[in-house]
Coordinates of C-alpha atoms and ligand atoms in Angstrom, one line a residue:
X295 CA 0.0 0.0 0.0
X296 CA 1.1 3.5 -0.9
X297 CA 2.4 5.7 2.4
X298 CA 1.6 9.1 2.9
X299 CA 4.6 11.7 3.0
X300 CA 5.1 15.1 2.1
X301 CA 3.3 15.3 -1.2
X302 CA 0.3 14.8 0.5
X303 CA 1.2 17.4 3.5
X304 CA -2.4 19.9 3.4
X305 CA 0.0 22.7 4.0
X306 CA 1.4 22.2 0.7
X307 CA 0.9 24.8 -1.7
X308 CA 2.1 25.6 -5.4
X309 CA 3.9 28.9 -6.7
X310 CA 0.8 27.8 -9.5
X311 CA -1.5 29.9 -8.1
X312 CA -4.9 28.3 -9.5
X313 CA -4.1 24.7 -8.0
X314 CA -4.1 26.2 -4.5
X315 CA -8.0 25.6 -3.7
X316 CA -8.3 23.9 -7.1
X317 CA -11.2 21.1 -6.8
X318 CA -9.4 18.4 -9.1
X319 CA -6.0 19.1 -9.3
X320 CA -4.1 20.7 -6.3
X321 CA -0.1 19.9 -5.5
X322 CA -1.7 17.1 -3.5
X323 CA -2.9 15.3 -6.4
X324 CA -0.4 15.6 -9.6
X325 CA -2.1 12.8 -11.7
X326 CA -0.7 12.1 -15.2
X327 CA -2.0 12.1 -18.7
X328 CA -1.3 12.7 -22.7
X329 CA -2.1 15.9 -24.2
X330 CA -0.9 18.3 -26.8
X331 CA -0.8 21.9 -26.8
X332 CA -2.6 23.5 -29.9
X333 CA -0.5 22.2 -32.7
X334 CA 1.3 20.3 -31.6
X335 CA 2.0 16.7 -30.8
X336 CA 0.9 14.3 -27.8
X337 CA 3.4 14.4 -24.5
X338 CA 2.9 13.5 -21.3
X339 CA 2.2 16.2 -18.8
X340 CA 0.9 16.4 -14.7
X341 CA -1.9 18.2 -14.2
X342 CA -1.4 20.9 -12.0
X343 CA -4.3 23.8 -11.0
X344 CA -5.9 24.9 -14.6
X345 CA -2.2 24.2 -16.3
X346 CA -0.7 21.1 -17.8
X347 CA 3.1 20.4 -16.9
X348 CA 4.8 19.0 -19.8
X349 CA 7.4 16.3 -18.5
X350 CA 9.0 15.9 -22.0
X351 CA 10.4 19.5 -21.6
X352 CA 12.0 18.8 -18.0
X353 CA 13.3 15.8 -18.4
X354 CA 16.5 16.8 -17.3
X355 CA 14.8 17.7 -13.7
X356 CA 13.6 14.1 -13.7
X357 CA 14.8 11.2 -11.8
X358 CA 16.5 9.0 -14.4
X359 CA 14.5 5.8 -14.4
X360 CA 11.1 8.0 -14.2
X361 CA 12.3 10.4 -17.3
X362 CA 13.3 7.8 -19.2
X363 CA 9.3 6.2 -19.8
X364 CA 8.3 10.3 -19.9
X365 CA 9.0 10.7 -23.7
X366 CA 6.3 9.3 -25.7
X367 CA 2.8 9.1 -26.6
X368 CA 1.8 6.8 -23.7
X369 CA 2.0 6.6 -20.0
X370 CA 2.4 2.5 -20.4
X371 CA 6.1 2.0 -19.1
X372 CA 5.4 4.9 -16.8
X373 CA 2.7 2.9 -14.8
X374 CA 5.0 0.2 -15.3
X375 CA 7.8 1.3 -12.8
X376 CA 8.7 0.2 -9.6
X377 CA 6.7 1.4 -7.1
X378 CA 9.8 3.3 -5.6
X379 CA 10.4 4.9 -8.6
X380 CA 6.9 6.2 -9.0
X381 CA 6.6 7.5 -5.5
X382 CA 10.4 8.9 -6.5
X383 CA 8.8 11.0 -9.7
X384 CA 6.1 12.2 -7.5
X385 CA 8.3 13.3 -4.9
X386 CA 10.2 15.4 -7.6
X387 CA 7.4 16.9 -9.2
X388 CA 5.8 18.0 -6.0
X389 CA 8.9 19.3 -4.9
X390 CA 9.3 21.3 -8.7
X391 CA 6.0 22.7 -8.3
X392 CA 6.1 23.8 -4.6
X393 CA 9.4 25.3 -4.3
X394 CA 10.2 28.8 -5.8
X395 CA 13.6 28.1 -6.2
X396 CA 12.8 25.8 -9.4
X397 CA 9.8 28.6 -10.7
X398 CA 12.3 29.5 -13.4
X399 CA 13.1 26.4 -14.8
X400 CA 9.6 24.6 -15.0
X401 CA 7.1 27.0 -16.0
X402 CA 8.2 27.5 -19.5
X403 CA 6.6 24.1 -19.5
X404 CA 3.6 24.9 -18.3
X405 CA 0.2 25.0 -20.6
X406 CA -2.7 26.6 -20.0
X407 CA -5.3 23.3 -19.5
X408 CA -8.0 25.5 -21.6
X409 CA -6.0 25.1 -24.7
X410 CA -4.6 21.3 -24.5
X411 CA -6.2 18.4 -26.3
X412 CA -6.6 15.6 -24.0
X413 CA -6.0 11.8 -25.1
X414 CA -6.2 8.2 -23.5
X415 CA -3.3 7.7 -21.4
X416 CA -1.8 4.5 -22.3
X417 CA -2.0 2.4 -25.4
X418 CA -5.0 0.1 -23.9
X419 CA -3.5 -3.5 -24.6
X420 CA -6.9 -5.1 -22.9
X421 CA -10.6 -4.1 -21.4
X422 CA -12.3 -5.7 -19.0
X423 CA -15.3 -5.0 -17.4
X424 CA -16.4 -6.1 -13.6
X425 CA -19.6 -6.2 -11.9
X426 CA -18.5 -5.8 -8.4
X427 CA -21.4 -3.4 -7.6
X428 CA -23.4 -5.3 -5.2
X429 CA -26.3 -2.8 -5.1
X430 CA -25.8 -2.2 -9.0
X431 CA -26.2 -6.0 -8.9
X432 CA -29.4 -6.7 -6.7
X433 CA -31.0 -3.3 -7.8
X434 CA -30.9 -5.0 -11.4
X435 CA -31.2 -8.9 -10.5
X436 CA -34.5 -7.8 -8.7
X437 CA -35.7 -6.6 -11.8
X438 CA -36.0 -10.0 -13.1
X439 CA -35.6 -12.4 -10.2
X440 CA -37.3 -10.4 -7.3
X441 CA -37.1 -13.1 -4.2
X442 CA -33.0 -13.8 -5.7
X443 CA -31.9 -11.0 -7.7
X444 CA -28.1 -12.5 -7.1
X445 CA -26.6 -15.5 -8.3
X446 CA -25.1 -18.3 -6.4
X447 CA -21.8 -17.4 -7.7
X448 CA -21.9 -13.5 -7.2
X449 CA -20.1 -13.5 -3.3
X450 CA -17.6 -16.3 -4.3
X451 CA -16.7 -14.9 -7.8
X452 CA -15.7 -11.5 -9.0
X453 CA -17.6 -11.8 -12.0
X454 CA -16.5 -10.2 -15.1
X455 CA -16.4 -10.4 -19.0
X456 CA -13.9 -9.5 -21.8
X457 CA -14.4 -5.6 -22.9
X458 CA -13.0 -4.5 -26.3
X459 CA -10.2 -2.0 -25.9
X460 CA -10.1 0.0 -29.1
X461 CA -13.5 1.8 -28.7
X462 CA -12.1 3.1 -25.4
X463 CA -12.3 6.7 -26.0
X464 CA -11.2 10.0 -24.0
X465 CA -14.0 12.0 -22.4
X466 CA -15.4 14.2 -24.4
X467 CA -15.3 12.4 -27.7
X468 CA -19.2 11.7 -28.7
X469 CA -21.0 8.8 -28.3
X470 CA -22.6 7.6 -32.0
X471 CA -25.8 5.7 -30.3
X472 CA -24.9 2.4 -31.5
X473 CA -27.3 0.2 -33.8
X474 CA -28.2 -3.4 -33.3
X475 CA -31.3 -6.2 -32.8
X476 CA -33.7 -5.2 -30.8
X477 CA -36.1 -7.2 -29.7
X478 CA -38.8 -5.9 -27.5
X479 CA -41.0 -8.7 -25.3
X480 CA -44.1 -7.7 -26.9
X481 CA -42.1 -8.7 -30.4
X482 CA -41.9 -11.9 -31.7
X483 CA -38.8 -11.2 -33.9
X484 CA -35.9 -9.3 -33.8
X485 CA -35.6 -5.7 -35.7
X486 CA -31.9 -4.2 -36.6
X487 CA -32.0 -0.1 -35.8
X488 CA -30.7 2.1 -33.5
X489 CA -30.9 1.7 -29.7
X490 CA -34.0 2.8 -27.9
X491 CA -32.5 1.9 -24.4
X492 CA -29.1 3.4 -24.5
X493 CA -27.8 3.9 -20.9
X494 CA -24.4 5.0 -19.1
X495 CA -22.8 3.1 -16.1
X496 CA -20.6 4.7 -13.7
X497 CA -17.8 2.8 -12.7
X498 CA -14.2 3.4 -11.7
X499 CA -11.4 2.3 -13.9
X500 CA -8.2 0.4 -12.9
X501 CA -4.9 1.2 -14.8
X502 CA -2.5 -2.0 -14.6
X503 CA 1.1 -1.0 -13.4
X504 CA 3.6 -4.0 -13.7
X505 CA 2.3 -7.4 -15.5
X506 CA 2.2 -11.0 -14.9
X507 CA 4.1 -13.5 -16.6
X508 CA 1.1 -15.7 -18.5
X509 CA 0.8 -18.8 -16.3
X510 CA 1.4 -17.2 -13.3
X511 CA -1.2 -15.6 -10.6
X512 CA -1.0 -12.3 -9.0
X513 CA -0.8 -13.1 -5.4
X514 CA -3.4 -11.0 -2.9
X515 CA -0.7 -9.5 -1.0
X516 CA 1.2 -7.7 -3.6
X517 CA -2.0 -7.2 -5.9
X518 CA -1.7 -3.0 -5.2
X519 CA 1.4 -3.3 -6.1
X520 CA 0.1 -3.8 -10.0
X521 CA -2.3 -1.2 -10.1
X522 CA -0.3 2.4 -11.2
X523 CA -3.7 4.3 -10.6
X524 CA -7.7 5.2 -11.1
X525 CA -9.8 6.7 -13.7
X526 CA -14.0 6.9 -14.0
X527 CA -15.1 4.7 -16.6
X528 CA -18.4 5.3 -17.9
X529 CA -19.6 1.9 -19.4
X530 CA -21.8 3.1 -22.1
X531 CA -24.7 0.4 -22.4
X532 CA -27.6 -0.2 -24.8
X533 CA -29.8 -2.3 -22.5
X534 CA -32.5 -3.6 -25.5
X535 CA -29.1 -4.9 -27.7
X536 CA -28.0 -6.6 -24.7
X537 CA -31.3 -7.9 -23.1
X538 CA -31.5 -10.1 -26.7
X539 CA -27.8 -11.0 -27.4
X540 CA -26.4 -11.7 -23.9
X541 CA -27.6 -15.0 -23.1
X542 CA -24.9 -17.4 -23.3
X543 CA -21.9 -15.4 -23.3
X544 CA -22.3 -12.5 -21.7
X545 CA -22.3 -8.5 -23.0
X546 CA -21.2 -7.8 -27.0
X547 CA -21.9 -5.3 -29.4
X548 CA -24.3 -3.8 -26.6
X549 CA -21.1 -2.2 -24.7
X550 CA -18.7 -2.6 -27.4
X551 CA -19.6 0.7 -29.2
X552 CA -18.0 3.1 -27.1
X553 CA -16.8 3.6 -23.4
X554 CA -15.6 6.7 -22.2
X555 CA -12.9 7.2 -19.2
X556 CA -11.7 10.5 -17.8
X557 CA -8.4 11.1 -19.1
X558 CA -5.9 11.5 -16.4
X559 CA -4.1 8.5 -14.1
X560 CA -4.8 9.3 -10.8
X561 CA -2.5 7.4 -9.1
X562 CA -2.3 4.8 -6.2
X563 CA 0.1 7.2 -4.5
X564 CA -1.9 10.5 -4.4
X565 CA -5.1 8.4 -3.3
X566 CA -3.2 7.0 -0.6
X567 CA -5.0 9.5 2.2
X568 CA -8.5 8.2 0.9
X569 CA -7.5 4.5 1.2
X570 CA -10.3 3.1 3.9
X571 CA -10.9 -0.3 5.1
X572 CA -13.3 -2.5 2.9
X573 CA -17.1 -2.5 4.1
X574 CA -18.1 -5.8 6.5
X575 CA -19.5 -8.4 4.5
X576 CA -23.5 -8.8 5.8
X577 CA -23.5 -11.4 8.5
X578 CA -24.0 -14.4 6.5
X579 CA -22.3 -14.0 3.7
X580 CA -19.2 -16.6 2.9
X581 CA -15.6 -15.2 3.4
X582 CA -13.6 -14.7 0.1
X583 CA -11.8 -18.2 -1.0
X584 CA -8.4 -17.8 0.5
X585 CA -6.5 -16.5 -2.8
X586 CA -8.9 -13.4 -2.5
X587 CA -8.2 -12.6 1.5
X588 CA -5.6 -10.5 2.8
X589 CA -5.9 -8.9 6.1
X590 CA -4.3 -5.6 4.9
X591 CA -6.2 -5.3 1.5
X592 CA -9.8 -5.5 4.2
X593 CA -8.0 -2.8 6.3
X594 CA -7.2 -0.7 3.8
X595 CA -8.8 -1.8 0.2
X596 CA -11.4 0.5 -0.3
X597 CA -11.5 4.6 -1.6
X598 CA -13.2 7.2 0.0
X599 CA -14.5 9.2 -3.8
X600 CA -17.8 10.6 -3.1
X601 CA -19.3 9.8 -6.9
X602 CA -21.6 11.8 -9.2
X603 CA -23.3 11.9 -12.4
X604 CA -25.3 14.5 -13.6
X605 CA -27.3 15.1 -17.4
X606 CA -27.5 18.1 -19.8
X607 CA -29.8 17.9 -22.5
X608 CA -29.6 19.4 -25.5
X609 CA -32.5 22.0 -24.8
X610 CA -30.8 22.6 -21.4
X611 CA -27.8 23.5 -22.7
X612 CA -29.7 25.9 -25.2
X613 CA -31.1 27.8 -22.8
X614 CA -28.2 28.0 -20.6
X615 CA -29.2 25.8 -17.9
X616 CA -27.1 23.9 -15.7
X617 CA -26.9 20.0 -15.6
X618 CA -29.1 18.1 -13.6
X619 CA -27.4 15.9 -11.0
X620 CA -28.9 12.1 -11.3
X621 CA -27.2 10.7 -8.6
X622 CA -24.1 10.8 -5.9
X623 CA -22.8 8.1 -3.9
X624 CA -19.3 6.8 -2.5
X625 CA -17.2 4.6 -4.1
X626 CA -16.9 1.8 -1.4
X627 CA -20.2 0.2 -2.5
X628 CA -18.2 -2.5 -4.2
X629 CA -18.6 -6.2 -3.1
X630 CA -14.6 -6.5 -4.3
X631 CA -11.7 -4.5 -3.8
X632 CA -9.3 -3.3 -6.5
X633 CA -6.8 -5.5 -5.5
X634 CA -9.4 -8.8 -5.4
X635 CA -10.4 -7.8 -8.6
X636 CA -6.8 -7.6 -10.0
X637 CA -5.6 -11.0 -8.5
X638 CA -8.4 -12.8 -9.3
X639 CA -8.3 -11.9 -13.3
X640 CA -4.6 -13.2 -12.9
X641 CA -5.7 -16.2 -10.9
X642 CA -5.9 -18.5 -13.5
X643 CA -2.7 -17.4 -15.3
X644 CA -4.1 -14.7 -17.6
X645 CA -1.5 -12.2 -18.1
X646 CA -1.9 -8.7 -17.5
X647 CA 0.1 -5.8 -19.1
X648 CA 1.0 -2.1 -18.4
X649 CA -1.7 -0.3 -19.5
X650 CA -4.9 -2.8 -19.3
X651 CA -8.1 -1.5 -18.3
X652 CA -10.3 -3.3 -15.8
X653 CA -13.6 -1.6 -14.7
X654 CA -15.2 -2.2 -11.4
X655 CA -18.6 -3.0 -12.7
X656 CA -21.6 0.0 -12.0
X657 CA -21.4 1.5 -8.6
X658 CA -24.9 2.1 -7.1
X659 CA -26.2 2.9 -3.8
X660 CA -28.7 0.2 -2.1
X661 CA -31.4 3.1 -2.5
X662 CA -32.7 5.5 -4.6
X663 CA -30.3 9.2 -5.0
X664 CA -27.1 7.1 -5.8
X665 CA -28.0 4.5 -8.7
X666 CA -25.4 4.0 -11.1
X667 CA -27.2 3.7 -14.0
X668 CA -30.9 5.0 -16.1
X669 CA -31.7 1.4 -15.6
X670 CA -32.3 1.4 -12.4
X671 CA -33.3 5.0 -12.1
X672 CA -36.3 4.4 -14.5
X673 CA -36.8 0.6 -12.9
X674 CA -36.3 -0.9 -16.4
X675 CA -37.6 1.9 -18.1
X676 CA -41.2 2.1 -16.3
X677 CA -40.7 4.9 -14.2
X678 CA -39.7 7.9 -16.4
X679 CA -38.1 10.8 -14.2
X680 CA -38.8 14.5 -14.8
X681 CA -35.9 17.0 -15.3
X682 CA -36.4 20.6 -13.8
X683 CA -37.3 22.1 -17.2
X684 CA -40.2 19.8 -17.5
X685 CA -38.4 17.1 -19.8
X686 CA -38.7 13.7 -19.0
X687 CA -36.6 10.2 -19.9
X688 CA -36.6 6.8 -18.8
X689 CA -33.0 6.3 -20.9
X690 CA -30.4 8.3 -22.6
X691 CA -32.0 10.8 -26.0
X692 CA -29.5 12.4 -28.6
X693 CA -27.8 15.3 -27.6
X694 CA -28.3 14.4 -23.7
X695 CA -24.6 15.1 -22.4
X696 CA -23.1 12.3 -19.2
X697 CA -20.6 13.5 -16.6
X698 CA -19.3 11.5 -14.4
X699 CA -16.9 13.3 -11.0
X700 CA -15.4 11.7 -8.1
X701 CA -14.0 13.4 -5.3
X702 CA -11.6 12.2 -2.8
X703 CA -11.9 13.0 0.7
X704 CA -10.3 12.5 3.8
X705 CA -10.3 14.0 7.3
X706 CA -7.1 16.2 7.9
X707 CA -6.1 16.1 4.0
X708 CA -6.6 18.4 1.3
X709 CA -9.4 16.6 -1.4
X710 CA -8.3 15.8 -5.1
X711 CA -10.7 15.0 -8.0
X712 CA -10.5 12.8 -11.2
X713 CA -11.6 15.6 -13.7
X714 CA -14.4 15.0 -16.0
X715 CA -15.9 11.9 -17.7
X716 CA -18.2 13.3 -20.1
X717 CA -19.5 12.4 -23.6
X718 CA -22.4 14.0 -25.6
X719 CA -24.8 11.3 -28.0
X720 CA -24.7 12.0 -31.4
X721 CA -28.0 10.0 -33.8
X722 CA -27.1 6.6 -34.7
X723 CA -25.9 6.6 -38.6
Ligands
MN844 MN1 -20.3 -2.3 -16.8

């Protein structure tokens, strides 16, 4: 587990004046991404207050071992340092930005945010998706299965399925609402046209650090040791495409189209003050199999991000109205820490790279105000909510604009947030 140390001290402050109060990106958070500057080419840069740091343009301020993964399009043999040399490069930055005496030398290198480009982080190798939301899980399963909306395997397994990594897209690239069968209850056969269920699904993402060989597990104990950082992940899904093609094998085209993740690595390290222990399985419940159980992960396995999503519509934006907020919840309503989730998709030998995505599956609260998705907002569709300008959906129209937020916080430090997940929906073509 990452330690706190200075670069999490609240009394740190920036000579960058904006990221002194800044909601996302104080000193205390310094999370990594690829931009470009207008005209130019993609770079790695920290996110600092309303700049961008580039890191190609101070290499020479670096650490060695860090500057040398700082020079390309990707973040992938970034994440994939040691974890000493990570907390090393995070040490230097915060130490670059806080410290007058190195003023002169670094913000030549310094971009206004405003007037970057951001891109995906790391070349994704690999996608895949969890469902580790219990309350995403049982709000759902009751839909269909109302005295058992769980499985038998759901507490024993950390079920998942094999995303597809190219349509992983930045946020604020549109969404083109995908086309497909559709085929309603009251139909007898299946039609091929655009989605008339399209939903979002707000999840967190986990960035891989360091791989496995293939053939050979993750064990629990060194698990966070693998995972470089966070991101949201907003699962885009169309829920009539999948409610007719997911039966045997699980979710396809329905989630294939498009998912959208915020754009910067927020890593293990600067969430270390928002690290909290995993929430007490119900009384009843059976303990994880022994190659999911470590005493440390339970004490300290679980993130204190208060979540939100919220929804502009294309007449709310028109007449200058501000989004709606759908929902807001924390981010420990997940059956499975980060770590279980890592070491189980290892478990049987499957290797995982620098730079794989893994989602944690929808994060819902057990009650209405914090579901995850339209799906259950709308209860399937048959409960249609009102906006404040009189609107009303039961899923996701063209034009309607998804942001997802998270927020760390933490008694005694200073709170850091992920940025923006967002994405408009274009028509299907
Ligand atoms: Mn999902």
């Amino acid at each position: 587990m990452s330690a706190i140390d200075e670069t999490h001290d609240p009394a740190r402050i920036s000579w960058v004046a904006s990221a002194n109060g800044h909601s996302d990106f104080p000193i205390q958070n310094l999370p990594f991404g690829i931009f470009a500057p207008k005209g130019g080419h993609r770079r790695a840069g920290v996110a600092i207050g309303n700049h961008i740091l580039d890191l190609a343009e101070i290499t020479e301020l670096l650490p060695a071992a860090a500057a040398s993964t700082l020079q390309g399009p990707a973040l992938n043999a970034m994440m994939a340092l040691p974890r000493a040399d990570r907390v090393g490069l995070r040490q230097r930055l915060s130490e670059l930005l806080s410290d007058e005496a190195h003023r002169g030398a670094v913000e030549p290198s310094l971009y206004d945010a405003a007037t970057c480009t951001l891109y995906l982080p790391a070349s994704i190798g690999d996608y895949s998706d969890f469902y580790a939301g219990i309350h995403h899980a049982d709000n759902v399963g009751r839909q269909f299965r109302p005295d058992n909306p769980l499985l038998p395997n759901y507490k024993y397994v950390p079920i998942g399925y094999h995303g597809r990594a190219s349509s992983v897209r930045p946020s604020g690239i549109e969404v083109r609402r995908p086309n497909g069968q559709r085929k309603p209850l009251h139909e007898d056969v299946p039609s091929f046209g655009p989605s008339r269920r399209l939903d979002y699904e707000l999840e967190l993402g986990i960035w891989i650090g360091r791989g496995n060989a293939l053939g050979e597990a993750i064990p629990i104990g060194t698990a966070a040791d693998h995972i470089a950082g966070f991101c949201l992940l907003n699962d885009w899904s169309a829920r009539d495409i999948q409610a007719w093609e997911y039966q045997p094998l699980g979710p396809f085209l329905a989630k294939s189209f498009q998912t959208t993740i915020s754009p910067w690595l927020i890593t293990a390290e600067a969430l270390a003050p928002f690290r909290i222990p995993q929430p007490a399985r119900p009384a009843g419940d059976p303990a994880p199999l022994p190659y999911l159980f470590d005493e440390a992960d339970q004490q300290a396995g679980a993130l204190a991000l208060d979540l939100e999503v919220t929804l502009s519509t294309a007449a709310m934006r028109a007449n200058g109205e501000q989004p709606v907020s759908l929902s807001r919840g924390p981010a420990s309503n997940l059956y499975w820490t980060a770590a279980q989730i890592v070491t189980h998709h290892a478990s049987s030998g499957c290797n995982l790279q620098p730079g794989d995505l893994i989602g944690t599956g929808t994060i819902s609260t057990p009650k209405p105000g914090g579901y995850g998705s339209l799906l259950e907002i709308s209860q399937g569709g048959k409960a249609p909510i009102t906006l404040p300008n009189g609107e009303t959906r039961t899923f996701l129209e063209d034009g309607d604009e998804v942001t997802l937020r998270a927020i760390g916080r933490a008694e005694g430090s200073v709170s850091i947030g992920f940025g923006e997940c967002r994405a408009v929906i274009l028509p299907a073509s």
